[in-house]
Amino acid sequence: MNRFVTFTPGVYSYRTMSAEKRGPATVKQVAAMAGVSPTVVSRVLHGKAAGIRVSEQTAIRVREAAKTLGYRRNALAGSLRDRKTMMLGVIHGVDDSRARFSGESRYFAALMDGIVDGAFEHGYSVTLCPKLQGQGIEDAMSDGRFDGLIWYRSTTLPEEKRIIQESTLPLVVIHDPAPAEGGNVAGVQCDNEQGIGIAIDHLLGLGHTKIGFAIESVYLVGEGVLRRDAFLAVAKRKGIPDPENQLVYFNSPSELVPTIKSKGLTAVICWNDATAATVLRTVQQNGLRVPEELSIIGFDSTIFCDTLTPPLTSVAQPLETMGMEAAKALVGLIENPVEKSFNIVLPCGLDIRGSTAKV
Amino acid sequence: MNRFVTFTPGVYSYRTMSAEKRGPATVKQVAAMAGVSPTVVSRVLHGKAAGIRVSEQTAIRVREAAKTLGYRRNALAGSLRDRKTMMLGVIHGVDDSRARFSGESRYFAALMDGIVDGAFEHGYSVTLCPKLQGQGIEDAMSDGRFDGLIWYRSTTLPEEKRIIQESTLPLVVIHDPAPAEGGNVAGVQCDNEQGIGIAIDHLLGLGHTKIGFAIESVYLVGEGVLRRDAFLAVAKRKGIPDPENQLVYFNSPSELVPTIKSKGLTAVICWNDATAATVLRTVQQNGLRVPEELSIIGFDSTIFCDTLTPPLTSVAQPLETMGMEAAKALVGLIENPVEKSFNIVLPCGLDIRGSTAKV
DNA sequence: TTGAAAGCGCTAACAT
DNA sequence: ATGTTAGCGCTTTCAA
């Protein structure tokens, strides 16, 4: 029995198919109206130009029917069949809350601008997934909705490492390096060492030699450790004597001024802007003038650098570029899977504001 | 013939089904392993507690098989069948380019924070759709991927009005009112009249009576018109004489100072922050001191208000709230469609900075 | 309590 | 050049 009851050539009984269909017309309906099979409709409307093999006459009838019926391709059905959704998922849990676009830090906003630009350029949509709503990352990884995932994270839990390694989906991790094991994962990071390097160069150029690196002990994980190690490596390379002794670890701001004075520092690089703001406020409260008596450099160049007095000189991550590269790398992994994971490391800039001066 | 070759009870020959399956296991595979039909698996794993009707024994076997196989529900397949995706689309074309998260204006960033919070709260994901990549809004409306759409727009083309009216999908328009005709559409706007109202009250409180409203002629469309009309209405209501004559339309900044002086204005409300910045710069260049000789108020309270000298007093839209309300309204329309369109109008605040002072 | 069948909309593979 | 079949993974009848 012919399932397409309306196929009798020339007889357009498509109206009988389903008087009250919600939503847009389907290939089946267009086929009925044009008096052809759904296959032909699919070929005319979506087939790659190469192997269409449909008579021009038929094609015209099909296109007309499609137009009349207001046909739109159902992307969901196509995706299910082709296992291709043209959607990238962004997981953006940071600790226990989601990253925010607005607020003190332009971090996530700039990153997303890059991601979206990169994705759109290749025709992919970008979806923000609720991480904490029962939809864990492992669900997002395997519920079929995404061709690939971007994971913006600031901490590395062991549990997460495992998930990343076992991912079956192309994955880009922003901030952390991709795990050495496991394929089809890319990492995108800024070059902490180079970033600390330009900060130190800037200070050396201003005549400083007693340059410290400040970080709350509690932040000695993840990025904090990376930047501290970067400081040690670069300082050593630049010939700064005994950099280990220039480290300013602290638990409470009250420890800052004594430590800075006892080490005789004239400049402090802080592991991020928030810490720099703390240092700035604290030393000022203790009567030290910035930048006259102490130069301070932050890291991240968040938007509130401008709101401090004096405005904070800070190392700037190329956030938008990082987002863009992440999206591009992900599209690459999707379209050309690779065996080995790899990392993309991007150079930082230095936004010189008012918190640094000649010694 | 039994399609489920492995159904012989107790015989777990699921391995024969498909030795090399990419991606996660399916209900079929779990069924084979547990020695039941896919129907039962679906019922155990996803069925609403009410009508499950499966023996506890079987249920346990199914759950174990699911765990062993690492089963994950394929959201795509479910969505296709149920016509429910739990995804909201965000169209954010502004003129010819997409809205940006970072940059001078926190506009879109704050809006998105609200949208995402609102959506996540109800378990919906949020997808940013490329508007200009051949995927017009009409495609997004009917490709089956979204349960509803949020359209963030700053201009109103007639063509777009038509699309909105004819939308078959629940739709929320941010910025413009929902068209009177056509159902299941909501509009979200800030209360321009109330916003202008608090600006005027602030100025009246400072002793000003010669209060103008400035806008480039070219912006006398959409929101610009709404705010001008709001100014006229409020000014009239507050008893400011002849408000029509306090309007400062201009094509070039050079027209500003002569107009302001000829009208004898002591304060100017500008239709948005960018225009306010132009007015500020121009009058200062002409030797007028702000706020001593002229008070200036902007509209939108964008982040660069703080970077001007003096910092700009400005009417603030409740952007995050607007986004949140938009998402909630959309979820409402999805889950409980309404016949008539409606609008949500939210009150503005006034961020008082340094550009206003006693007359 | 459990299973078979059917179909969401699409298209590649295989006829004709 | 065009049509039939089958199946992506899921779940809701309906039947046993």
CSV table of C-alpha atoms in Angstrom, one decimal, chain A residues 39-229:
chain,number,residue,atom,x,y,z
A,39,THR,CA,12.9,12.2,-1.1
A,40,VAL,CA,12.6,14.5,-4.1
A,41,VAL,CA,11.6,17.4,-1.9
A,42,SER,CA,14.6,16.8,0.3
A,43,ARG,CA,16.8,16.6,-2.8
A,44,VAL,CA,15.5,19.8,-4.3
A,45,LEU,CA,15.4,21.9,-1.2
A,46,HIS,CA,18.5,20.7,0.7
A,47,GLY,CA,20.5,18.4,-1.6
A,48,LYS,CA,24.0,19.4,-2.4
A,49,ALA,CA,24.1,20.8,-5.9
A,50,ALA,CA,26.3,17.9,-7.0
A,51,GLY,CA,24.0,14.9,-7.1
A,52,ILE,CA,20.6,16.4,-7.3
A,53,ARG,CA,19.4,14.7,-10.4
A,54,VAL,CA,15.9,16.1,-10.5
A,55,SER,CA,14.2,17.6,-13.6
A,56,GLU,CA,14.0,21.3,-13.6
A,57,GLN,CA,10.3,21.1,-14.0
A,58,THR,CA,9.8,19.0,-10.9
A,59,ALA,CA,12.2,21.2,-9.0
A,60,ILE,CA,10.1,24.2,-9.8
A,61,ARG,CA,6.9,22.5,-8.7
A,62,VAL,CA,8.6,21.5,-5.4
A,63,ARG,CA,10.0,25.0,-4.7
A,64,GLU,CA,6.6,26.5,-5.4
A,65,ALA,CA,4.8,24.1,-3.1
A,66,ALA,CA,7.4,24.8,-0.4
A,67,LYS,CA,6.9,28.5,-0.7
A,68,THR,CA,3.1,28.2,-0.7
A,69,LEU,CA,3.2,26.1,2.4
A,70,GLY,CA,5.8,28.2,4.1
A,71,TYR,CA,8.0,25.2,4.5
A,72,ARG,CA,11.0,25.3,6.9
A,73,ARG,CA,13.4,22.6,7.5
A,74,ASN,CA,13.1,21.1,11.0
A,75,ALA,CA,16.6,21.3,12.3
A,76,LEU,CA,15.8,18.9,15.1
A,77,ALA,CA,14.9,16.1,12.8
A,78,GLY,CA,17.8,16.7,10.6
A,79,SER,CA,20.2,16.8,13.6
A,80,LEU,CA,18.9,13.6,14.9
A,81,ARG,CA,19.5,11.8,11.7
A,82,ASP,CA,22.8,13.4,10.8
A,83,ARG,CA,24.2,13.5,14.3
A,84,LYS,CA,25.2,17.1,13.6
A,85,THR,CA,23.6,20.0,15.4
A,86,MET,CA,25.7,23.0,14.5
A,87,MET,CA,25.5,23.9,18.2
A,88,LEU,CA,28.3,24.6,20.6
A,89,GLY,CA,27.6,24.3,24.3
A,90,VAL,CA,29.3,26.6,26.8
A,91,ILE,CA,29.6,25.3,30.3
A,92,HIS,CA,30.5,28.1,32.6
A,93,GLY,CA,30.4,27.0,36.1
A,94,VAL,CA,32.9,28.8,38.3
A,95,ASP,CA,33.0,27.3,41.7
A,96,ASP,CA,29.3,26.9,42.6
A,97,SER,CA,27.8,29.8,40.7
A,98,ARG,CA,27.7,30.6,37.1
A,99,ALA,CA,30.0,33.2,35.5
A,100,ARG,CA,28.4,36.6,34.9
A,101,PHE,CA,28.5,38.9,31.9
A,102,SER,CA,28.2,42.1,33.8
A,103,GLY,CA,29.6,43.1,37.1
A,104,GLU,CA,33.0,44.1,38.2
A,105,SER,CA,34.8,41.8,35.8
A,106,ARG,CA,34.6,41.9,32.1
A,107,TYR,CA,36.1,38.5,32.0
A,108,PHE,CA,33.3,36.3,30.9
A,109,ALA,CA,31.7,39.0,28.8
A,110,ALA,CA,34.9,39.4,26.7
A,111,LEU,CA,35.4,35.7,26.4
A,112,MET,CA,31.9,35.2,25.2
A,113,ASP,CA,32.2,37.9,22.6
A,114,GLY,CA,35.1,36.0,21.2
A,115,ILE,CA,33.4,32.6,21.4
A,116,VAL,CA,30.2,33.9,19.8
A,117,ASP,CA,32.1,35.6,17.0
A,118,GLY,CA,34.2,32.5,16.3
A,119,ALA,CA,31.2,30.2,16.4
A,120,PHE,CA,29.0,32.4,14.2
A,121,GLU,CA,31.8,32.7,11.7
A,122,HIS,CA,31.5,29.0,11.1
A,123,GLY,CA,27.7,28.9,11.3
A,124,TYR,CA,27.5,27.4,14.8
A,125,SER,CA,25.1,28.6,17.4
A,126,VAL,CA,26.2,29.0,21.0
A,127,THR,CA,24.2,27.6,23.9
A,128,LEU,CA,24.7,28.4,27.6
A,129,CYS,CA,23.9,25.3,29.7
A,130,PRO,CA,22.8,25.4,33.2
A,131,LYS,CA,25.4,23.5,35.1
A,132,LEU,CA,23.7,23.2,38.4
A,133,GLN,CA,20.2,22.4,37.4
A,134,GLY,CA,20.7,18.6,37.4
A,135,GLN,CA,22.2,18.9,34.0
A,136,GLY,CA,25.7,18.1,34.8
A,137,ILE,CA,28.4,18.5,32.2
A,138,GLU,CA,28.3,14.8,31.6
A,139,ASP,CA,24.7,15.2,30.4
A,140,ALA,CA,25.6,18.1,28.2
A,141,MET,CA,28.4,16.0,26.8
A,142,SER,CA,26.1,13.1,25.7
A,143,ASP,CA,22.6,14.3,25.3
A,144,GLY,CA,23.1,14.8,21.6
A,145,ARG,CA,22.4,18.5,21.5
A,146,PHE,CA,26.0,19.7,20.9
A,147,ASP,CA,28.7,19.0,18.4
A,148,GLY,CA,31.2,20.2,20.9
A,149,LEU,CA,31.6,21.9,24.3
A,150,ILE,CA,33.6,24.8,25.6
A,151,TRP,CA,34.3,24.6,29.3
A,152,TYR,CA,35.2,27.8,31.0
A,153,ARG,CA,36.6,26.9,34.4
A,154,SER,CA,38.8,28.5,37.0
A,155,THR,CA,39.4,25.5,39.2
A,156,THR,CA,40.4,22.0,38.6
A,157,LEU,CA,38.8,19.3,40.6
A,158,PRO,CA,40.2,15.8,40.1
A,159,GLU,CA,36.7,14.6,39.3
A,160,GLU,CA,36.6,17.1,36.5
A,161,LYS,CA,39.9,16.0,35.1
A,162,ARG,CA,38.5,12.5,34.8
A,163,ILE,CA,35.4,13.8,32.9
A,164,ILE,CA,37.6,15.8,30.5
A,165,GLN,CA,39.8,12.8,29.8
A,166,GLU,CA,36.9,10.5,29.2
A,167,SER,CA,34.9,13.0,27.1
A,168,THR,CA,33.6,11.5,23.9
A,169,LEU,CA,32.7,14.9,22.6
A,170,PRO,CA,35.1,17.4,21.1
A,171,LEU,CA,36.0,19.7,24.0
A,172,VAL,CA,37.9,22.9,24.6
A,173,VAL,CA,38.9,23.9,28.1
A,174,ILE,CA,39.6,27.6,28.7
A,175,HIS,CA,42.1,28.4,31.4
A,176,ASP,CA,43.5,25.1,32.2
A,177,PRO,CA,45.8,23.0,30.0
A,178,ALA,CA,44.3,20.1,28.2
A,179,PRO,CA,45.1,16.8,29.9
A,180,ALA,CA,48.1,15.1,28.3
A,181,GLU,CA,46.1,11.8,28.0
A,182,GLY,CA,42.9,11.6,26.0
A,183,GLY,CA,42.4,13.0,22.6
A,184,ASN,CA,40.2,15.6,20.9
A,185,VAL,CA,40.6,18.1,23.7
A,186,ALA,CA,42.2,21.5,23.4
A,187,GLY,CA,43.2,23.9,26.1
A,188,VAL,CA,43.3,27.7,25.7
A,189,GLN,CA,45.3,29.8,28.1
A,190,CYS,CA,47.0,33.1,28.3
A,191,ASP,CA,50.8,33.1,28.6
A,192,ASN,CA,51.2,33.7,32.3
A,193,GLU,CA,55.0,33.6,32.0
A,194,GLN,CA,55.1,36.2,29.2
A,195,GLY,CA,52.5,38.3,31.1
A,196,ILE,CA,54.5,38.4,34.3
A,197,GLY,CA,57.5,39.0,32.0
A,198,ILE,CA,56.2,42.3,30.6
A,199,ALA,CA,55.1,43.4,34.1
A,200,ILE,CA,58.6,42.8,35.3
A,201,ASP,CA,60.2,44.5,32.3
A,202,HIS,CA,57.9,47.5,32.9
A,203,LEU,CA,59.1,47.8,36.5
A,204,LEU,CA,62.8,47.2,35.6
A,205,GLY,CA,62.4,50.0,33.0
A,206,LEU,CA,61.2,52.3,35.8
A,207,GLY,CA,64.3,51.4,37.8
A,208,HIS,CA,62.8,48.9,40.3
A,209,THR,CA,64.8,45.9,41.4
A,210,LYS,CA,63.1,45.0,44.6
A,211,ILE,CA,60.0,43.5,43.0
A,212,GLY,CA,57.7,41.2,44.9
A,213,PHE,CA,54.8,38.9,44.0
A,214,ALA,CA,51.7,38.9,46.2
A,215,ILE,CA,49.1,36.3,46.6
A,216,GLU,CA,46.7,35.2,49.4
A,217,SER,CA,47.8,31.8,50.6
A,218,VAL,CA,44.3,30.5,50.0
A,219,TYR,CA,44.6,31.2,46.2
A,220,LEU,CA,47.7,29.0,45.9
A,221,VAL,CA,45.9,26.7,43.5
A,222,GLY,CA,45.3,26.5,39.8
A,223,GLU,CA,46.0,29.8,38.1
A,224,GLY,CA,47.5,31.3,41.3
A,225,VAL,CA,50.2,28.7,41.3
A,226,LEU,CA,50.9,29.0,37.6
A,227,ARG,CA,51.4,32.8,38.0
A,228,ARG,CA,53.6,32.4,41.0
A,229,ASP,CA,55.8,29.9,39.2
